Amino acid sequence: MANPKRSAPRRGPVVLASLVALAAAGGLSLWGATAAADFVEQRAARDVSAVLADYDWITVGTDGLQVQLGGVAPDEVQRFRARARAESVVGAGRVIDDIQVAAAAALATPDFEIELLRNDEGISIIGLVPASLDRKALVDRLKRQTGAAQVSDLMESADYPVPEAWEDAFAFGLRAAELARRAKVSVAAGQVSVRAITDSPREKVALEAALARARPATVTLTADITAPRPVIAPFTLRFVKDAAGPRFDACAADTEAARDRILDAGRAAGVAGDPPCPLGLGAPSPRWADAAVPAIRAVESMGAGSVTISDTQVALFAPAEVESARFDEAAGRLEAALPPAFDLTAQHEQPDAAAKGPAEFVAVVDHGGVSLRGRITDDRMREAVESIARARFGHVDSALRSDDSVPGGWTLRAIAAIEAMGGLERGTATVTPDLVRVSGVSGSQTASDMVAARLAQRLGPGARYELAIRYDQRMDPLLGLPSGVECVDRLNAAMRESEIGFEPNKSLIAGDPGPTLARLAETMTLCADFRIEVGGHTDSQGSAGFNAELSRSRAQAVLTAMKEAGIDTANLTAKGYGESRPVAENDTDAGREANRRIEFTLLSDEPVMTRAPSPAALVKGVTDSAEAVAARARAAAQAAATAAIGPALGVPTDPALALAAATEPAALAVAPVAPAHAGTLPAAAAVLPDRLAILAATGPAAALLPPPVDPAAAATLPAAAALVEAATETATLPAAGAVQLNRPQPRPETP
């Protein structure tokens, strides 16, 4: 039998332990739940903030499992997008949207604008008009004025303030809709735009004139009026020049710009009046005018003939009286100018091939490059000749015509003629089967020898030539005379560095112009034979008439001051330009100061001839072999050395000394004198022994140096000044260099 008294003491500790365990489990559960809630809350805040990083206006907060979104969104769209991103992370039920939306900006008042659309069916009016407009009266007016069967009022009205320029623009827009039968007329305050289609060019011109008359001064008109163009097939142009004069037998153009170019070319060729040239559809190429203009010029250059363009076929015809050279030039130029789509057929009315005359090649050299005319073997040879000409002279204007009937070696003769003109300032070379003729102007006194040597080098012995080359001292680089452009540049530089000033609004010269006039006089000593304009310019202050007269009187004042200073002004003229040619803006003091100026302008590149130039000596000959040319050069060098030194020494020159002088400066060959001094000392002091130096000191230098020399000048001046040509060559350059063929022509420093 159990004893109940012994088991009672053991229940207390068990209950206590159970309670402690239960409390511990509850505490751990509470701590775990709290930690879990904090982790979920932090994780949600971090994830939502990450997906909303692009929205800098939003704020993210958490409250347990809920995510609160705040901030002010720019608009409702941005608010919706931000909330959608947050819900994609934590779920829609956990997002609390506290986002505010910024108030929308007030809507701007719309402008009053209407469009009137008119066609054969009626008129429609669309747009916004003032509420004060009597729309019924407007519809009745349009029906009455235009006879339209229907006028549709699709306008809206608003009670806004009416702009100042609206009434004039609205009235003019209605008038434009009444004038144009098929058009869209857009009306805004101060502006009217008209896009219309007319039945004919005549109606187009009439509508443009009517709109121009009706337009108020306060309204800007933009008009785009077109007329339908007929289809022309074939697209044809025919230009004729005969005994009856130049005329268009047929003319067509695809655009107004093309028509203007074609008619301008016809007027330049002598067409009188305003010939018809209708616009049409069907042009074979958008470059129709690029073919028509040179075709007209080809006929004009021949003096007689015709050209017909039918679509892409171009037929050039020349009657028998047109010279072969002119026909070849015109056909060659036209062939080179035609666009790729066009084909040329050229016909010269002649009974047989013999009537064409001998083959000919012509090259003309001037400051603008070289012009090539005549015949060449084929296209490949033409490209070769043009390439060589371009390498020598830069720009090439070629009108060569292919002709496979030219004699053998024709291309070689053409190339020789081009190379022979390399030392000419300007000239002409003509090549025929039996002769090469070269004429022109050069700054070298040995130009004829140079040309003959180059022809011999290229053609070999036995080629006949004729040379007529004139020497022009202004082109001689040894003399260093300035060109017309250089003269004007020097004069303008003097004015910029030491400007002549005037009293305000007067033509009286202010201050001392002496230093400036001295610099101008120094330049004009070498430039008086050029025609130069003294131009006066002002700023824009004052009336245009006053400025023009002020600029003219100031230019005349400068010209008068130059004349009074002893400057040769025979070839100078004064002219006033007023404010018409500014070089800077007139809204600043510096700009106005720059515009008030005196400016020199060259009127002609060629100097005024006070006396007729010496005619070119005609040289005829036959080219030698290269060995003969070299031997002649050696003989010329020895002769030059003998002629330069022998008279100075007073004794026959030793051949060995002559050869030495041909390779060294003359001064070094006979005396220890530096080359720089030899050009500035009298010839006696530079090259003579002591005994002869005494004689030279007591006698004129003219007795010792080659004539012609003025004895009075030669006795007192250095040899270089007494003999500008001979002494400069012999005293400062090797004697061989003075006569050597093809030598370069250096520009010496001031003697």
XYZ file of C-alpha atoms in Angstrom:
751
model
C 0.000 0.000 0.000
C 1.428 3.332 -1.046
C 2.287 6.007 1.393
C 0.736 9.356 0.297
C 2.694 11.452 2.760
C 6.077 10.637 1.142
C 5.202 11.888 -2.442
C 3.795 15.368 -1.593
C 7.123 17.238 -1.171
C 8.328 16.560 -4.848
C 5.515 18.490 -6.768
C 6.683 22.041 -5.982
C 9.997 21.953 -7.815
C 8.468 20.370 -10.913
C 5.815 23.012 -11.230
C 8.382 25.721 -10.765
C 10.628 24.253 -13.403
C 7.712 24.030 -15.800
C 6.848 27.663 -15.252
C 10.448 28.756 -15.789
C 10.657 26.744 -18.991
C 7.403 28.158 -20.232
C 8.538 31.733 -19.507
C 11.839 31.187 -21.270
C 10.096 29.774 -24.321
C 7.757 32.756 -24.417
C 10.635 35.213 -24.133
C 12.573 33.507 -26.875
C 9.493 33.502 -29.084
C 8.925 37.193 -28.485
C 12.558 38.032 -29.220
C 12.505 35.920 -32.372
C 9.291 37.480 -33.607
C 10.630 40.986 -32.985
C 13.891 40.226 -34.738
C 12.050 38.694 -37.668
C 9.758 41.715 -37.954
C 12.738 44.107 -37.893
C 14.527 42.093 -40.579
C 11.473 42.058 -42.859
C 10.940 45.800 -42.332
C 14.576 46.679 -43.130
C 14.652 44.345 -46.102
C 11.461 45.865 -47.542
C 12.776 49.448 -47.102
C 16.069 48.556 -48.804
C 14.454 46.771 -51.763
C 11.840 49.440 -52.393
C 14.433 52.229 -52.181
C 16.591 50.387 -54.714
C 13.843 50.072 -57.351
C 12.828 53.712 -56.830
C 16.359 55.115 -57.078
C 15.508 56.990 -60.339
C 12.715 58.912 -58.611
C 14.593 61.546 -56.632
C 11.362 63.195 -55.494
C 10.002 60.141 -53.595
C 10.406 59.183 -49.904
C 10.205 55.606 -48.577
C 9.161 54.680 -45.000
C 8.201 51.412 -43.291
C 5.807 50.528 -40.483
C 6.116 46.854 -39.766
C 5.259 45.018 -42.922
C 3.788 48.124 -44.576
C 5.760 50.418 -46.918
C 4.775 54.076 -47.012
C 5.491 56.128 -50.170
C 5.592 59.929 -49.892
C 6.785 63.001 -51.813
C 5.410 65.196 -54.593
C 5.247 63.639 -58.052
C 5.629 65.914 -61.153
C 2.475 64.446 -62.627
C 0.006 61.590 -62.227
C 1.920 59.355 -64.622
C 5.092 59.521 -62.528
C 3.091 58.776 -59.367
C 1.530 55.696 -60.943
C 4.872 54.392 -62.227
C 6.541 54.804 -58.818
C 3.776 52.943 -57.010
C 3.832 50.133 -59.601
C 7.568 49.629 -59.052
C 7.146 49.440 -55.269
C 4.302 46.908 -55.540
C 6.490 44.705 -57.754
C 8.802 44.231 -54.749
C 6.598 43.974 -51.639
C 3.121 43.303 -52.973
C 0.225 45.662 -53.530
C -1.381 45.045 -50.111
C 1.659 46.284 -48.193
C 2.104 49.643 -50.106
C 0.544 52.765 -48.605
C 0.389 55.544 -51.243
C 0.801 58.996 -49.651
C 2.286 60.588 -52.833
C 1.074 64.066 -53.747
C 0.862 65.333 -57.373
C 2.140 68.802 -58.340
C -0.513 71.225 -59.470
C -0.737 71.481 -63.291
C 0.430 74.747 -64.881
C -2.233 77.044 -66.106
C -3.077 76.486 -69.760
C -1.920 79.231 -72.127
C -4.506 81.163 -74.024
C -4.713 79.691 -77.561
C -3.961 81.958 -80.512
C -6.624 82.969 -82.965
C -5.920 81.071 -86.207
C -8.081 79.893 -89.097
C -7.621 78.033 -92.368
C -9.857 78.589 -95.375
C -9.854 75.609 -97.749
C -11.386 76.413 -101.133
C -11.915 74.131 -104.136
C -14.529 73.621 -106.808
C -16.912 71.998 -104.304
C -17.016 74.883 -101.840
C -15.196 76.475 -98.895
C -14.422 75.099 -95.426
C -13.358 77.324 -92.518
C -11.492 75.708 -89.606
C -9.925 77.299 -86.542
C -10.448 79.579 -83.557
C -11.944 83.056 -83.953
C -12.986 85.786 -81.489
C -16.448 85.463 -79.990
C -17.324 88.896 -81.355
C -17.125 87.667 -84.973
C -20.444 87.517 -86.828
C -19.952 84.047 -88.278
C -23.247 84.040 -90.208
C -22.350 87.297 -91.946
C -18.931 85.794 -92.787
C -20.513 82.740 -94.416
C -22.948 84.907 -96.378
C -20.119 87.128 -97.629
C -18.067 84.190 -98.882
C -21.077 82.727 -100.704
C -21.870 86.050 -102.280
C -18.290 86.923 -103.312
C -17.155 83.498 -104.525
C -20.396 81.909 -105.694
C -19.514 78.790 -103.680
C -22.353 76.307 -103.439
C -21.465 75.459 -99.859
C -19.500 77.161 -97.086
C -18.832 74.903 -94.075
C -18.382 76.710 -90.755
C -16.131 74.476 -88.611
C -14.804 77.282 -86.415
C -14.651 77.576 -82.630
C -14.968 80.895 -80.842
C -13.378 82.172 -77.648
C -13.776 85.360 -75.624
C -10.093 86.323 -75.436
C -8.461 89.683 -76.129
C -8.015 90.194 -79.872
C -4.402 90.914 -81.017
C -3.779 94.195 -82.846
C -2.746 92.654 -86.170
C -5.611 90.139 -86.252
C -8.242 92.277 -87.944
C -6.034 93.265 -90.911
C -4.774 89.715 -91.375
C -8.309 88.275 -91.153
C -9.695 90.702 -93.744
C -6.764 90.055 -96.110
C -7.155 86.286 -95.660
C -10.809 86.480 -96.714
C -9.794 88.538 -99.749
C -7.137 85.964 -100.663
C -9.717 83.167 -100.439
C -11.974 85.136 -102.775
C -9.156 85.644 -105.325
C -7.773 82.087 -105.398
C -10.194 79.450 -106.668
C -8.178 76.450 -105.444
C -6.156 77.332 -102.391
C -5.453 76.930 -98.707
C -5.310 80.261 -96.883
C -3.865 80.243 -93.350
C -4.496 83.303 -91.195
C -2.778 84.283 -87.949
C -2.227 87.633 -86.271
C -0.137 89.688 -88.728
C 0.526 86.735 -91.055
C -1.238 85.187 -94.048
C -0.009 82.154 -95.980
C -1.478 81.286 -99.383
C -0.876 77.993 -101.186
C -2.755 77.973 -104.481
C -2.921 76.229 -107.851
C -3.804 78.173 -111.006
C -4.831 77.002 -114.460
C -2.012 78.718 -116.363
C 1.173 80.704 -115.843
C -0.691 83.857 -116.902
C -3.283 83.297 -114.173
C -0.482 82.646 -111.685
C 1.114 85.999 -112.443
C -2.250 87.769 -112.208
C -3.009 86.188 -108.821
C 0.400 87.128 -107.446
C -0.099 90.720 -108.559
C -3.627 90.879 -107.058
C -2.409 89.547 -103.705
C 0.455 92.026 -103.665
C -1.958 94.923 -104.275
C -4.424 93.789 -101.599
C -1.854 93.079 -98.853
C -1.949 95.617 -95.996
C 1.346 97.036 -94.786
C 0.856 95.400 -91.369
C 0.525 91.863 -92.775
C 3.280 89.493 -93.870
C 2.368 87.405 -96.918
C 3.840 84.002 -97.737
C 2.659 82.852 -101.160
C 3.294 79.526 -102.873
C 1.384 79.631 -106.136
C 1.906 77.030 -108.826
C 0.537 76.363 -112.279
C 0.212 72.917 -113.844
C 2.898 72.147 -116.409
C 2.209 70.363 -119.684
C 4.000 67.163 -120.579
C 6.507 67.853 -123.374
C 7.686 64.898 -125.447
C 10.288 64.954 -126.722
C 11.834 67.649 -124.536
C 13.339 69.956 -127.166
C 15.514 73.052 -127.435
C 16.793 74.525 -130.701
C 19.000 77.613 -130.922
C 19.983 79.113 -134.291
C 22.339 81.914 -135.310
C 22.303 82.858 -139.014
C 21.895 85.891 -141.261
C 18.550 86.658 -139.603
C 20.191 86.841 -136.197
C 20.192 84.635 -133.090
C 16.885 83.128 -132.005
C 15.168 80.208 -130.289
C 13.245 78.045 -132.731
C 12.156 75.876 -129.799
C 12.655 76.158 -126.076
C 11.558 74.184 -123.033
C 12.641 74.090 -119.407
C 11.847 71.933 -116.425
C 12.177 74.580 -113.689
C 12.040 78.347 -113.416
C 15.725 78.461 -112.486
C 16.598 76.402 -115.564
C 14.493 78.658 -117.784
C 16.224 81.761 -116.422
C 19.658 80.260 -117.119
C 18.683 79.276 -120.676
C 17.190 82.677 -121.518
C 20.152 84.510 -119.972
C 22.497 82.474 -122.165
C 20.351 83.325 -125.200
C 20.393 87.054 -124.395
C 24.161 86.908 -123.948
C 24.331 85.390 -127.447
C 22.308 88.281 -128.866
C 18.652 87.216 -128.562
C 16.459 90.300 -128.180
C 13.347 90.688 -126.077
C 11.792 88.026 -123.879
C 11.484 84.836 -125.962
C 8.960 82.207 -124.853
C 10.326 79.175 -123.063
C 7.472 77.276 -121.390
C 7.920 75.072 -118.346
C 6.915 71.459 -118.799
C 7.212 67.915 -117.574
C 9.279 65.296 -119.334
C 12.855 66.585 -119.053
C 15.218 63.643 -119.638
C 17.585 64.786 -116.903
C 17.466 67.178 -113.948
C 20.592 68.739 -115.506
C 18.746 69.903 -118.627
C 19.994 73.477 -118.209
C 23.572 72.219 -117.719
C 23.363 70.858 -121.275
C 21.368 73.713 -122.835
C 23.542 76.610 -121.640
C 26.909 75.372 -123.015
C 25.144 74.327 -126.241
C 23.927 77.903 -126.763
C 27.386 79.234 -125.952
C 28.923 76.861 -128.495
C 26.809 78.346 -131.294
C 27.540 81.860 -130.094
C 31.300 81.190 -130.066
C 31.201 79.892 -133.659
C 29.386 82.996 -134.875
C 26.931 80.963 -136.949
C 25.248 77.577 -136.810
C 22.660 75.777 -134.762
C 22.266 73.325 -131.924
C 19.319 71.025 -131.318
C 18.715 69.077 -128.123
C 16.046 66.393 -128.315
C 15.860 64.591 -124.981
C 19.486 63.463 -124.533
C 20.674 63.818 -128.157
C 22.662 66.991 -128.893
C 23.325 67.929 -132.549
C 25.761 70.797 -133.240
C 25.905 72.108 -136.805
C 28.322 74.675 -138.290
C 28.032 76.069 -141.823
C 30.987 76.090 -144.199
C 31.960 79.697 -143.438
C 32.891 78.788 -139.832
C 36.626 78.213 -139.531
C 37.775 74.733 -138.628
C 39.648 75.989 -135.570
C 36.561 77.725 -134.192
C 34.407 74.701 -134.871
C 36.905 72.369 -133.188
C 37.119 74.647 -130.165
C 33.335 74.994 -129.837
C 32.709 71.257 -130.270
C 35.495 70.323 -127.875
C 34.281 72.708 -125.184
C 30.687 71.513 -125.566
C 31.745 67.870 -125.460
C 33.582 68.463 -122.182
C 30.707 70.453 -120.632
C 27.771 68.126 -121.390
C 26.423 66.102 -118.437
C 26.969 62.324 -118.613
C 23.494 61.499 -119.933
C 23.840 63.584 -123.120
C 25.477 62.503 -126.401
C 26.968 64.977 -128.886
C 26.972 64.760 -132.678
C 28.969 67.592 -134.283
C 28.845 68.334 -138.007
C 30.874 70.908 -139.944
C 29.481 71.590 -143.408
C 32.477 71.048 -145.714
C 32.723 69.302 -149.079
C 35.610 66.988 -148.219
C 38.154 66.236 -145.581
C 40.807 68.391 -147.303
C 38.692 71.476 -146.654
C 39.206 71.041 -142.916
C 42.718 72.439 -143.247
C 45.888 71.240 -141.564
C 45.834 69.944 -138.032
C 46.626 72.555 -135.416
C 47.283 72.668 -131.672
C 47.260 75.970 -129.760
C 48.270 76.641 -126.136
C 47.739 80.100 -124.613
C 49.421 80.938 -121.286
C 48.415 83.866 -119.078
C 48.102 84.642 -115.391
C 44.991 82.464 -115.115
C 46.705 79.296 -116.349
C 46.787 77.737 -119.811
C 44.104 77.303 -122.487
C 44.373 74.360 -124.880
C 42.652 74.406 -128.275
C 42.745 72.380 -131.473
C 43.129 68.676 -132.118
C 44.740 65.790 -130.307
C 45.125 62.114 -131.197
C 42.614 60.539 -128.822
C 41.176 60.792 -125.324
C 44.195 59.117 -123.718
C 46.631 61.563 -125.313
C 44.368 64.442 -124.389
C 44.503 63.413 -120.737
C 48.302 63.186 -120.926
C 48.661 66.663 -122.468
C 46.224 68.205 -119.987
C 48.070 66.575 -117.076
C 51.430 68.016 -118.197
C 49.880 71.451 -118.735
C 48.286 71.329 -115.285
C 51.630 70.423 -113.694
C 53.323 73.384 -115.422
C 50.693 76.106 -115.136
C 48.047 75.005 -112.608
C 44.630 75.755 -114.085
C 43.862 74.225 -117.508
C 41.021 75.329 -119.785
C 40.850 72.584 -122.378
C 38.739 72.451 -125.530
C 40.796 69.819 -127.347
C 38.993 67.677 -129.890
C 39.933 64.072 -130.645
C 41.094 63.457 -134.226
C 42.922 60.253 -135.136
C 43.966 61.710 -138.505
C 46.647 64.018 -137.048
C 50.260 63.271 -138.123
C 52.514 60.900 -136.210
C 54.370 62.390 -133.246
C 51.639 65.027 -132.836
C 51.319 64.578 -129.078
C 55.102 64.931 -128.615
C 55.075 68.247 -130.500
C 52.173 69.495 -128.369
C 54.018 68.587 -125.154
C 57.198 70.294 -126.421
C 55.235 73.490 -127.106
C 53.771 73.459 -123.581
C 57.159 72.922 -121.954
C 58.796 75.616 -124.123
C 56.511 78.264 -122.602
C 57.578 77.465 -119.049
C 59.677 80.653 -118.781
C 57.126 83.047 -120.317
C 54.878 85.317 -118.328
C 52.269 85.026 -121.072
C 52.378 83.723 -124.587
C 51.013 81.511 -127.332
C 52.377 78.319 -128.847
C 50.981 77.069 -132.164
C 51.826 73.605 -133.476
C 51.288 72.587 -137.103
C 52.669 69.539 -138.920
C 55.714 71.468 -140.197
C 56.270 74.314 -137.684
C 56.251 75.198 -133.973
C 55.613 78.900 -133.398
C 56.055 80.489 -129.927
C 55.359 84.151 -129.129
C 54.923 86.027 -125.891
C 56.478 88.173 -123.171
C 59.224 87.260 -120.717
C 61.284 88.873 -117.995
C 64.447 87.158 -119.237
C 66.617 88.531 -122.026
C 67.675 84.983 -122.909
C 64.111 83.640 -123.220
C 64.472 82.891 -126.956
C 67.577 80.771 -126.337
C 65.783 78.984 -123.537
C 62.751 78.157 -125.701
C 64.933 76.951 -128.577
C 66.913 74.712 -126.226
C 63.766 73.159 -124.771
C 62.345 72.465 -128.211
C 65.617 70.839 -129.244
C 65.703 68.742 -126.082
C 62.166 67.437 -126.625
C 61.921 67.204 -130.445
C 65.514 66.417 -131.399
C 67.268 67.858 -134.471
C 65.488 69.003 -137.602
C 62.295 70.592 -136.188
C 61.459 74.023 -137.622
C 60.484 76.795 -135.227
C 59.697 80.514 -135.133
C 60.137 82.576 -131.950
C 58.874 86.099 -131.248
C 59.436 86.745 -127.533
C 59.509 90.306 -126.207
C 61.525 91.302 -123.158
C 59.652 93.280 -120.450
C 61.844 94.756 -117.759
C 58.927 94.964 -115.299
C 58.779 91.180 -115.351
C 62.531 90.786 -114.872
C 63.101 89.217 -111.431
C 66.633 90.646 -111.316
C 65.242 94.188 -111.294
C 62.624 93.393 -108.645
C 60.006 95.886 -109.896
C 56.656 95.476 -108.092
C 53.505 94.329 -109.829
C 50.288 96.315 -109.735
C 48.922 94.196 -106.874
C 52.133 94.669 -104.893
C 51.963 98.433 -105.485
C 48.426 98.644 -104.092
C 49.358 96.456 -101.132
C 52.262 98.762 -100.276
C 50.098 101.879 -100.562
C 47.391 100.415 -98.321
C 50.005 99.238 -95.819
C 51.359 102.788 -95.618
C 47.839 104.112 -94.945
C 47.204 101.526 -92.227
C 50.474 102.139 -90.412
C 50.361 105.940 -90.656
C 46.829 106.894 -91.577
C 45.863 110.323 -92.885
C 43.133 111.696 -90.619
C 40.373 114.222 -91.233
C 38.436 116.699 -89.159
C 34.998 115.383 -88.070
C 32.428 115.495 -90.882
C 34.879 117.442 -93.087
C 37.370 116.707 -95.829
C 40.144 118.817 -94.265
C 43.227 116.752 -93.416
C 43.963 116.816 -89.689
C 47.503 116.688 -88.337
C 50.718 116.338 -90.313
C 50.379 113.972 -93.295
C 54.063 114.344 -94.162
C 55.303 110.924 -92.926
C 52.494 109.121 -94.707
C 53.004 111.086 -97.919
C 56.718 110.262 -97.789
C 55.954 106.534 -97.667
C 53.402 106.891 -100.470
C 55.963 108.779 -102.572
C 58.529 106.015 -102.033
C 56.113 103.422 -103.396
C 54.831 105.574 -106.257
C 58.345 106.028 -107.675
C 58.034 102.412 -108.880
C 54.242 102.319 -109.361
C 53.292 105.549 -111.132
C 52.556 103.746 -114.386
C 49.677 101.692 -112.918
C 46.078 102.918 -112.954
C 45.047 103.079 -109.296
C 41.900 104.373 -107.603
C 41.930 106.356 -104.350
C 38.661 105.326 -102.686
C 37.017 107.115 -99.775
C 34.762 105.276 -97.290
C 32.683 106.379 -94.279
C 30.643 104.798 -91.509
C 26.833 104.672 -91.519
C 26.235 107.739 -89.367
C 24.503 110.482 -91.325
C 22.530 110.316 -94.541
C 23.670 108.188 -97.455
C 23.971 111.219 -99.740
C 26.083 113.178 -97.258
C 28.380 110.190 -96.669
C 28.863 109.644 -100.403
C 29.899 113.270 -100.964
C 32.094 113.313 -97.837
C 33.945 110.150 -98.921
C 34.505 111.550 -102.424
C 35.864 114.869 -101.160
C 38.185 113.093 -98.700
C 39.563 110.856 -101.444
C 40.115 113.942 -103.595
C 41.862 115.687 -100.680
C 44.330 112.793 -100.368
C 44.940 112.830 -104.122
C 45.586 116.595 -104.027
C 47.977 116.234 -101.086
C 49.915 113.538 -102.962
C 50.204 115.784 -106.018
C 51.379 118.737 -103.940
C 54.009 116.476 -102.352
C 55.547 115.896 -105.770
C 54.057 112.448 -106.386
C 53.192 111.519 -109.956
C 49.382 111.176 -109.825
C 48.700 111.167 -113.571
C 47.256 107.638 -113.408
C 45.387 108.051 -110.080
C 41.652 108.780 -109.766
C 39.517 109.604 -106.715
C 36.109 108.085 -105.965
C 33.765 108.096 -102.968
C 31.790 105.045 -101.841
C 30.159 106.472 -98.721
C 28.877 103.772 -96.367
C 28.245 101.158 -99.090
C 31.359 99.028 -98.488
C 31.865 98.503 -94.740
C 34.638 96.248 -93.465
C 33.264 96.047 -89.896
C 30.016 96.471 -87.985
C 28.804 100.060 -87.531
C 27.324 99.473 -84.068
C 30.654 99.894 -82.222
C 33.207 102.711 -82.082
C 35.964 100.386 -83.299
C 33.848 99.214 -86.235
C 32.946 102.747 -87.286
C 36.604 103.763 -87.030
C 37.595 100.873 -89.321
C 34.951 101.843 -91.876
C 36.228 105.449 -92.066
C 39.199 104.867 -94.342
C 41.060 105.694 -97.556
C 41.719 102.608 -99.664
C 43.757 102.143 -102.860
C 42.402 99.792 -105.545
C 44.145 98.533 -108.675
C 42.100 99.322 -111.787
C 44.226 97.389 -114.296
C 46.898 94.726 -113.964
C 48.730 96.155 -116.968
C 50.781 99.357 -116.576
C 49.995 102.375 -118.721
C 52.265 102.403 -121.746
C 53.916 105.829 -122.017
C 55.903 104.601 -125.005
C 55.463 101.685 -127.320
C 57.443 98.612 -126.218
C 60.200 97.341 -128.430
C 58.826 94.708 -130.792
C 59.899 91.138 -130.313
C 62.676 90.004 -132.613
C 61.579 87.198 -134.917
C 63.904 84.211 -134.622
C 63.624 81.395 -137.153
C 65.598 78.207 -137.038
C 65.821 74.448 -136.909
C 66.502 72.572 -133.708
C 70.010 71.142 -133.265
C 71.177 68.035 -131.550
C 71.714 68.042 -127.800
C 75.514 68.065 -128.325
C 75.338 71.172 -130.511
C 73.203 72.969 -127.944
C 75.702 72.165 -125.180
C 78.629 73.352 -127.286
C 76.861 76.607 -128.069
C 76.198 77.157 -124.388
C 79.891 76.690 -123.565
C 80.890 79.097 -126.293
C 78.384 81.662 -125.074
C 79.716 81.361 -121.542
C 83.299 81.895 -122.680
C 82.295 84.838 -124.860
C 80.389 86.396 -121.990
C 83.338 86.044 -119.657
C 85.678 87.548 -122.240
C 83.319 90.422 -122.964
C 82.853 91.159 -119.266
C 86.502 90.962 -118.149
C 88.513 91.906 -121.238
C 87.377 95.539 -121.486
C 87.814 95.961 -117.749
C 91.422 94.710 -117.866
C 92.222 96.592 -121.039
C 94.022 93.569 -122.501
C 92.949 90.463 -124.425
C 91.630 87.938 -121.937
C 93.459 84.673 -121.447
C 91.204 81.686 -122.360
C 92.022 79.973 -119.065
C 91.021 83.113 -117.190
C 87.799 83.249 -119.203
C 86.954 79.667 -118.268
C 87.627 80.432 -114.611
C 85.405 83.511 -114.813
C 82.644 81.376 -116.271
C 82.501 79.327 -113.075
C 83.361 81.929 -110.412
C 82.225 85.469 -109.709
C 84.143 87.840 -111.956
C 85.521 89.753 -108.969
C 87.030 86.606 -107.399
C 88.636 85.615 -110.724
C 90.879 88.713 -110.866
C 91.069 90.349 -107.443
C 90.521 89.469 -103.752
C 87.268 91.377 -103.480
C 84.201 89.944 -101.723
C 81.184 89.399 -104.001
C 79.026 91.650 -101.823
C 81.523 94.507 -102.257
C 82.031 93.836 -105.948
C 78.460 94.874 -106.672
C 78.729 98.162 -104.748
C 82.252 99.399 -105.619
C 83.280 101.107 -108.857
C 84.421 98.559 -111.398
C 87.998 99.899 -111.324
C 88.352 99.350 -107.566
C 86.764 95.911 -107.742
C 88.656 94.209 -110.552
C 91.704 96.192 -111.757
C 95.377 95.801 -110.735
C 97.024 98.702 -108.928
C 98.384 100.388 -112.075
C 95.071 100.249 -113.849
C 93.298 101.276 -110.647
C 95.120 104.627 -110.821
C 93.950 105.047 -114.380
C 90.402 104.126 -113.377
C 90.460 106.649 -110.553
C 91.263 109.445 -113.011
C 89.149 108.300 -115.966
C 85.415 107.559 -116.328
C 84.258 104.017 -115.804
C 82.598 104.159 -119.215
C 86.030 103.796 -120.806
C 86.558 100.492 -118.967
C 83.097 98.848 -119.191
C 80.870 97.848 -122.140
C 78.782 100.696 -123.606
C 76.261 102.223 -123.534
C 76.929 104.063 -120.232
C 76.518 107.732 -119.426
C 80.102 108.858 -118.618
C 79.005 111.345 -115.982
C 76.980 108.694 -114.167
C 79.575 105.959 -114.600
C 82.329 108.107 -113.080
C 80.422 108.613 -109.847
C 78.132 105.593 -109.479
C 78.930 101.960 -108.607
C 78.985 99.633 -111.558
C 75.798 97.939 -110.414
C 73.953 101.265 -110.602
C 75.583 102.394 -113.851
C 74.911 99.130 -115.669
C 71.688 97.780 -114.263
C 71.712 94.764 -116.535
C 75.402 94.071 -117.210
C 76.974 94.911 -113.860
C 74.322 93.127 -111.816
C 74.946 90.005 -113.892
C 78.763 90.059 -114.087
C 79.787 91.612 -110.774
C 77.523 89.619 -108.453
C 76.709 86.404 -110.359
C 78.918 83.785 -112.042
C 79.418 84.778 -115.648
C 78.234 81.337 -116.722
C 75.021 81.905 -114.784
C 74.423 85.121 -116.681
C 74.089 83.259 -119.981
C 73.419 79.645 -119.026
C 70.298 78.293 -120.612
C 67.402 77.283 -118.367
C 69.029 78.831 -115.297
C 66.689 79.929 -112.479
C 65.989 83.631 -112.168
C 66.573 84.632 -108.506
C 65.232 87.848 -107.058
C 68.314 89.676 -105.658
C 68.300 91.779 -102.561
C 68.255 95.555 -102.953
C 71.630 96.523 -104.562
